[in-house]
mmCIF file of C-alpha atoms in Angstrom:
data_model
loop_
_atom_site.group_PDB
_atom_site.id
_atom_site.type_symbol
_atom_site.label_atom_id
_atom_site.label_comp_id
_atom_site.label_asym_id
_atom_site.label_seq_id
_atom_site.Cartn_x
_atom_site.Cartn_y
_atom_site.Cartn_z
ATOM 1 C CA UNK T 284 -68.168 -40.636 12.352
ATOM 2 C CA UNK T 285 -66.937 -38.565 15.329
ATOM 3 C CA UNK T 286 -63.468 -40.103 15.182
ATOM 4 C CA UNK T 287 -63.550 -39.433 11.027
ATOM 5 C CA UNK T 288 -64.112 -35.819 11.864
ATOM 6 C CA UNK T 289 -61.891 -35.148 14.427
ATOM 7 C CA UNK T 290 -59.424 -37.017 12.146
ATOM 8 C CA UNK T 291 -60.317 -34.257 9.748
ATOM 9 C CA UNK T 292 -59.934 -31.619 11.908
ATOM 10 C CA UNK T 293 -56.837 -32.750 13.103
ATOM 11 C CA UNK T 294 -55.109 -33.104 9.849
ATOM 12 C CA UNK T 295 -56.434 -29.132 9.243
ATOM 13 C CA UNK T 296 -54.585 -27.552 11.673
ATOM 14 C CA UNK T 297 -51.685 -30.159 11.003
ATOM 15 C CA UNK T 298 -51.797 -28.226 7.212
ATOM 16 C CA UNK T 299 -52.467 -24.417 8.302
ATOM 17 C CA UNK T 300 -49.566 -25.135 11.015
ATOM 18 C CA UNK T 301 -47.239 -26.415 8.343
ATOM 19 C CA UNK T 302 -48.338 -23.304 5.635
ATOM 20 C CA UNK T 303 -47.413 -20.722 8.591
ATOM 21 C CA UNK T 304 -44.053 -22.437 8.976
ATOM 22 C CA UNK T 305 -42.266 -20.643 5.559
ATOM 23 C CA UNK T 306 -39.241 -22.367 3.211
ATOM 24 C CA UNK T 307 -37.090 -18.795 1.856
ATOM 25 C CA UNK T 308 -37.711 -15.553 1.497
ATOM 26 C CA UNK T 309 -40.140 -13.042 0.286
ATOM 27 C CA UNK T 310 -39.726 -10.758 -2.340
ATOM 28 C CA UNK T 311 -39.900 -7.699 0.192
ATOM 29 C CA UNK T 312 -37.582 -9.573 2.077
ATOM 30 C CA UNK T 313 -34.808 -9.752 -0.877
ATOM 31 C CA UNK T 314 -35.528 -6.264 -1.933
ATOM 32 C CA UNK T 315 -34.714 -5.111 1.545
ATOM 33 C CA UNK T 316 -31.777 -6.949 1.759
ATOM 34 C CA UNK T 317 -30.514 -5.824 -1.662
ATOM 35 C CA UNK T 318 -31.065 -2.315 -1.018
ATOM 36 C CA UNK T 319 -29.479 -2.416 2.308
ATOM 37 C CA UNK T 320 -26.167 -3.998 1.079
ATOM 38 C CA UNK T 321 -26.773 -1.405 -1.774
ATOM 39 C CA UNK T 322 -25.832 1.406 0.777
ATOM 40 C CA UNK T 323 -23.174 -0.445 2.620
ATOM 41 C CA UNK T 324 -21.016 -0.680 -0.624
ATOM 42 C CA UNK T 325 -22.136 3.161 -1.690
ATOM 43 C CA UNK T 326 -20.371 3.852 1.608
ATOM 44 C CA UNK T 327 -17.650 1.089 1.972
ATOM 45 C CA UNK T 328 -16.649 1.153 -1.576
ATOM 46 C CA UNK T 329 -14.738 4.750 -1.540
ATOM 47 C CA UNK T 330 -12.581 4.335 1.584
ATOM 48 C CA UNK T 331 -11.555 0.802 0.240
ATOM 49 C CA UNK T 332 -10.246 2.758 -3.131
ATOM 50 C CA UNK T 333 -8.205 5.136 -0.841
ATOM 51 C CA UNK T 334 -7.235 2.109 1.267
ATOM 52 C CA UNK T 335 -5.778 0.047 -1.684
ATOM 53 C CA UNK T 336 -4.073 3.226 -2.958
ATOM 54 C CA UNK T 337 -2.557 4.136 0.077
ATOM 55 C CA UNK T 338 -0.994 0.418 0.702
ATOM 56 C CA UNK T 339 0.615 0.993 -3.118
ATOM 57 C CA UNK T 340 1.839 4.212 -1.891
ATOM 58 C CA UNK T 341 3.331 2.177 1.341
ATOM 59 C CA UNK T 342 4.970 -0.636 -1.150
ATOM 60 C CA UNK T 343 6.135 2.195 -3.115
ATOM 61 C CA UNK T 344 7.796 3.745 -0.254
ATOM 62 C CA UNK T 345 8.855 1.067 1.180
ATOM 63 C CA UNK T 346 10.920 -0.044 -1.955
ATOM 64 C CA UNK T 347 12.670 3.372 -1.708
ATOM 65 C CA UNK T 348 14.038 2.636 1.510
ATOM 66 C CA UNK T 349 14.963 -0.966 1.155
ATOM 67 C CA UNK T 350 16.865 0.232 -2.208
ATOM 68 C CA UNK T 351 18.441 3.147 -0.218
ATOM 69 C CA UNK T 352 19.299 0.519 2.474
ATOM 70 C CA UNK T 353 20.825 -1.972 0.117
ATOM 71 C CA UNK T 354 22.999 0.673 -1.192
ATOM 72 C CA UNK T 355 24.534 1.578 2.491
ATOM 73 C CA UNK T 356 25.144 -2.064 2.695
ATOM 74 C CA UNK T 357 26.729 -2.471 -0.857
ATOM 75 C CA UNK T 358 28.895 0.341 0.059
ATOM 76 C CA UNK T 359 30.144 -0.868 3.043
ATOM 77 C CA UNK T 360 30.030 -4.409 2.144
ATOM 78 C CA UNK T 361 32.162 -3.396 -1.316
ATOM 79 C CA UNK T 362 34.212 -0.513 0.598
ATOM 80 C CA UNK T 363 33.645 1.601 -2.483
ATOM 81 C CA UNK T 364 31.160 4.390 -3.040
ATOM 82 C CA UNK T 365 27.693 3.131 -4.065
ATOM 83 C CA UNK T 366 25.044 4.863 -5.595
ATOM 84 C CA UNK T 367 21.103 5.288 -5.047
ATOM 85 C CA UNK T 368 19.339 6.783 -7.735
ATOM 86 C CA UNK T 369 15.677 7.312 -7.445
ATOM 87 C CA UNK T 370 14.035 7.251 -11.555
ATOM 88 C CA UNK T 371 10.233 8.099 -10.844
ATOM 89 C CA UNK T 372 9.664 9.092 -14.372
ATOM 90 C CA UNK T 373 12.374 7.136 -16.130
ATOM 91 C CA UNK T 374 11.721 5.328 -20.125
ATOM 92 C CA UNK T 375 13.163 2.020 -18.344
ATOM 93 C CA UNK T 376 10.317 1.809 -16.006
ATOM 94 C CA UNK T 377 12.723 1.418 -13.218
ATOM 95 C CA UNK T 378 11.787 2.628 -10.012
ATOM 96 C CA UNK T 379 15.357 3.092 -8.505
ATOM 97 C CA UNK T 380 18.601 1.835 -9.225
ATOM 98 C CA UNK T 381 21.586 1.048 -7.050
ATOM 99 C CA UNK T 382 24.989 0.834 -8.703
ATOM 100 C CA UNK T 383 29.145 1.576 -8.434
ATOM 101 C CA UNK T 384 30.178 5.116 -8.460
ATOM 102 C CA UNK T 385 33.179 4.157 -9.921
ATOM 103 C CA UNK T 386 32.734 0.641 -12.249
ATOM 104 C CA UNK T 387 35.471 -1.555 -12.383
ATOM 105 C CA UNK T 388 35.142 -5.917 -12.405
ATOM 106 C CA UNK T 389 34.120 -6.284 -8.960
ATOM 107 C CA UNK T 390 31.873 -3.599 -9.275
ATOM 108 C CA UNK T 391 29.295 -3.172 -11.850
ATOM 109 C CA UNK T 392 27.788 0.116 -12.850
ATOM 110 C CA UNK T 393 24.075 -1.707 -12.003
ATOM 111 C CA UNK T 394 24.350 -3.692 -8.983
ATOM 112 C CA UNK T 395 20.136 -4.034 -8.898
ATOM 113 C CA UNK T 396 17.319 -1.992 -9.768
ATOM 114 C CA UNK T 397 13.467 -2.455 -9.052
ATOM 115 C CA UNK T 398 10.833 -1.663 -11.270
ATOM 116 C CA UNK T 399 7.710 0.810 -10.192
ATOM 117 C CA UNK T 400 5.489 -2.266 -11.171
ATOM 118 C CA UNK T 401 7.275 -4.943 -8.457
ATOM 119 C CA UNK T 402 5.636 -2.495 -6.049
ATOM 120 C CA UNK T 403 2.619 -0.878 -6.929
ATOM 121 C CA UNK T 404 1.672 -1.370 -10.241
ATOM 122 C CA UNK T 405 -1.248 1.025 -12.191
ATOM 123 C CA UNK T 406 -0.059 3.759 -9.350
ATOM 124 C CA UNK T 407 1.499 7.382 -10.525
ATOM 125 C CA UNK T 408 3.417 8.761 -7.380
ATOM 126 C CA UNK T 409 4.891 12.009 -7.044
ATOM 127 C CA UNK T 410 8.434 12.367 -5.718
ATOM 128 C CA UNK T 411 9.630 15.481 -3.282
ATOM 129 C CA UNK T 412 12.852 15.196 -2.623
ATOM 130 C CA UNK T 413 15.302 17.681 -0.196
ATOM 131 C CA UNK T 414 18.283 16.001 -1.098
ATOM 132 C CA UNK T 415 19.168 17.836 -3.719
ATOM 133 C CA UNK T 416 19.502 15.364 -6.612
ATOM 134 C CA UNK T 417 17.994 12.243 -7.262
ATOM 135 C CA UNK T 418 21.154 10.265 -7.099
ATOM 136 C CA UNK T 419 23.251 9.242 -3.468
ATOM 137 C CA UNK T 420 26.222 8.435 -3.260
ATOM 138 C CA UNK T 421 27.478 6.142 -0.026
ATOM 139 C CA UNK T 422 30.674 5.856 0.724
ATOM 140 C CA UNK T 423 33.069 2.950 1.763
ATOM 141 C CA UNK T 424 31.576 3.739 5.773
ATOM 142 C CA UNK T 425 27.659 3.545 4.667
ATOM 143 C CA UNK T 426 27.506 7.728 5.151
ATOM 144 C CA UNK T 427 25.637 9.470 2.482
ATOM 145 C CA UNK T 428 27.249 12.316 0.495
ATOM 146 C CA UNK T 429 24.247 14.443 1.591
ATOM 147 C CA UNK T 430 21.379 14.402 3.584
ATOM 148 C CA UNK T 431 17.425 15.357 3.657
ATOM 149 C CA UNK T 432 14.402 13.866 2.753
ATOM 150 C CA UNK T 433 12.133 11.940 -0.058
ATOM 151 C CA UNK T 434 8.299 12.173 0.543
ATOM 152 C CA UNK T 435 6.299 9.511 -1.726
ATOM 153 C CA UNK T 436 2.515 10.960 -2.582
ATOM 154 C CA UNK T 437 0.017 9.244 -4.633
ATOM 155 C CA UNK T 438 -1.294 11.046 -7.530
ATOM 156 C CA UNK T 439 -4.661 8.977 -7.900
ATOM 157 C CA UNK T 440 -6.332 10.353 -4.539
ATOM 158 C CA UNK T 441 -7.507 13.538 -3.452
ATOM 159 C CA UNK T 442 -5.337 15.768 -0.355
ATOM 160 C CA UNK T 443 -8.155 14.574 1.724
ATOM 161 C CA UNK T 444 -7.632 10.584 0.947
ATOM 162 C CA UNK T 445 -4.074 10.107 0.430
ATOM 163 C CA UNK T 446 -1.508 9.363 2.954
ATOM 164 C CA UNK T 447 2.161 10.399 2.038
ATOM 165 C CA UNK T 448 5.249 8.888 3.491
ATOM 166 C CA UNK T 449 8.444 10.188 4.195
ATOM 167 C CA UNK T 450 12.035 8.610 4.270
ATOM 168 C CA UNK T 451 14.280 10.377 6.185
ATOM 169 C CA UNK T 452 18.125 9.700 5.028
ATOM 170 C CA UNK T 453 19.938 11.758 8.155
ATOM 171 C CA UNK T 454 24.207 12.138 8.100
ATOM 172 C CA UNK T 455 25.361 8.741 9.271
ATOM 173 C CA UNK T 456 22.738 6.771 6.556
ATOM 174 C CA UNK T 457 20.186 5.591 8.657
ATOM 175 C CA UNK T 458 16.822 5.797 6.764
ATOM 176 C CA UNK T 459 13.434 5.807 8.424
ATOM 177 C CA UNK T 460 10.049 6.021 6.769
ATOM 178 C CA UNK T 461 7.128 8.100 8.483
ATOM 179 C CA UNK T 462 3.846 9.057 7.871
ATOM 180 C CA UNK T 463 3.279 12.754 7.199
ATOM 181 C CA UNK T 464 -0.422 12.641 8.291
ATOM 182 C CA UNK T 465 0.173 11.179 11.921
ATOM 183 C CA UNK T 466 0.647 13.735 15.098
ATOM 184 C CA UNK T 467 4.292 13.696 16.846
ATOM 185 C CA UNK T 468 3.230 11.369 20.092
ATOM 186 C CA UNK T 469 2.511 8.633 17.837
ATOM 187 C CA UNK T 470 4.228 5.685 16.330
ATOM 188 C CA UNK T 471 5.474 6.177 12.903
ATOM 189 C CA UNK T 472 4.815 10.121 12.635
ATOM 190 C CA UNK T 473 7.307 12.198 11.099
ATOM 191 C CA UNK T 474 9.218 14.062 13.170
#
């Protein structure tokens, strides 16, 4: 009888030992978590908006100065004056277009265009230019007729949020793109 008991006893704390040892969570436990990731994404959530929009603003930018690049190297690759012309707001639903000044066979009046929706569609950007016009013209040397600047701004985000970029065309036809928001010692700030 002694060894039936402490059998007994033995398999007891074998079974409070094993109820103690849990399989999954609690209901506290999952409302906790919940709540918790509940805040992160009330915080995270906003900046990501502003971070998506401001990479669309980047493409957006960026597909400016490849287009104003291409049409320095049409230029000088056709020796004929090319053109740039930036179409924010255009019925085509072109972004910019690069094309012969003067058309002839070996040079069309559309030599290639990009749409605002290869780059960053569902955006609306705003467009401040201090060229002077919205078309440039580069000669047979890759120099631009005239000079200045094109700042890119998305529309969709608050002063605060956004992050404009600038292209800077200067008198020989380089073109750089900077960010307007960075200080002067660092990389990438306008100048």
């Amino acid at each position: 009888m002694q060894s039936t008991a402490f059998l007994t006893e033995k398999s007891f704390f074998r079974e409070s030992r094993l109820a103690r040892q849990q399989k999954g969570l609690t209901l506290i436990e999952l409302v906790v978590a919940v709540a918790i990731i509940g805040i992160l994404a009330s915080i995270g959530i906003p900046s990501f908006i502003a971070w998506v929009q401001n990479n669309k603003t980047r493409a957006t930018a960026e597909s400016v100065l490849a287009g104003m690049q291409y049409a320095r190297s049409e230029a000088v690759k056709r020796n004929t004056n090319v053109f740039f012309e930036l179409q924010p707001a255009s019925d085509t639903g072109s972004l910019w277009i690069v094309g012969c000044n003067t058309v002839t066979a070996a040079c069309p009046e559309k030599i290639q265009k990009r749409s605002a929706a290869e780059s960053a569609a569902g955006a609306t950007f705003s467009f401040n230019s201090t060229i002077g016009t919205s078309k440039i013209i580069f000669d047979q040397f890759g120099r631009p007729a005239n000079s200045g600047q094109i700042t890119v701004d998305n529309t969709a985000l608050s002063a605060s949020d956004s992050r404009p970029l600038r292209i800077i065309l200067d008198n020989g036809g380089s073109a750089s793109l900077c960010d307007t928001k960075l200080s002067a010692p660092a990389l990438g700030a306008c100048p």
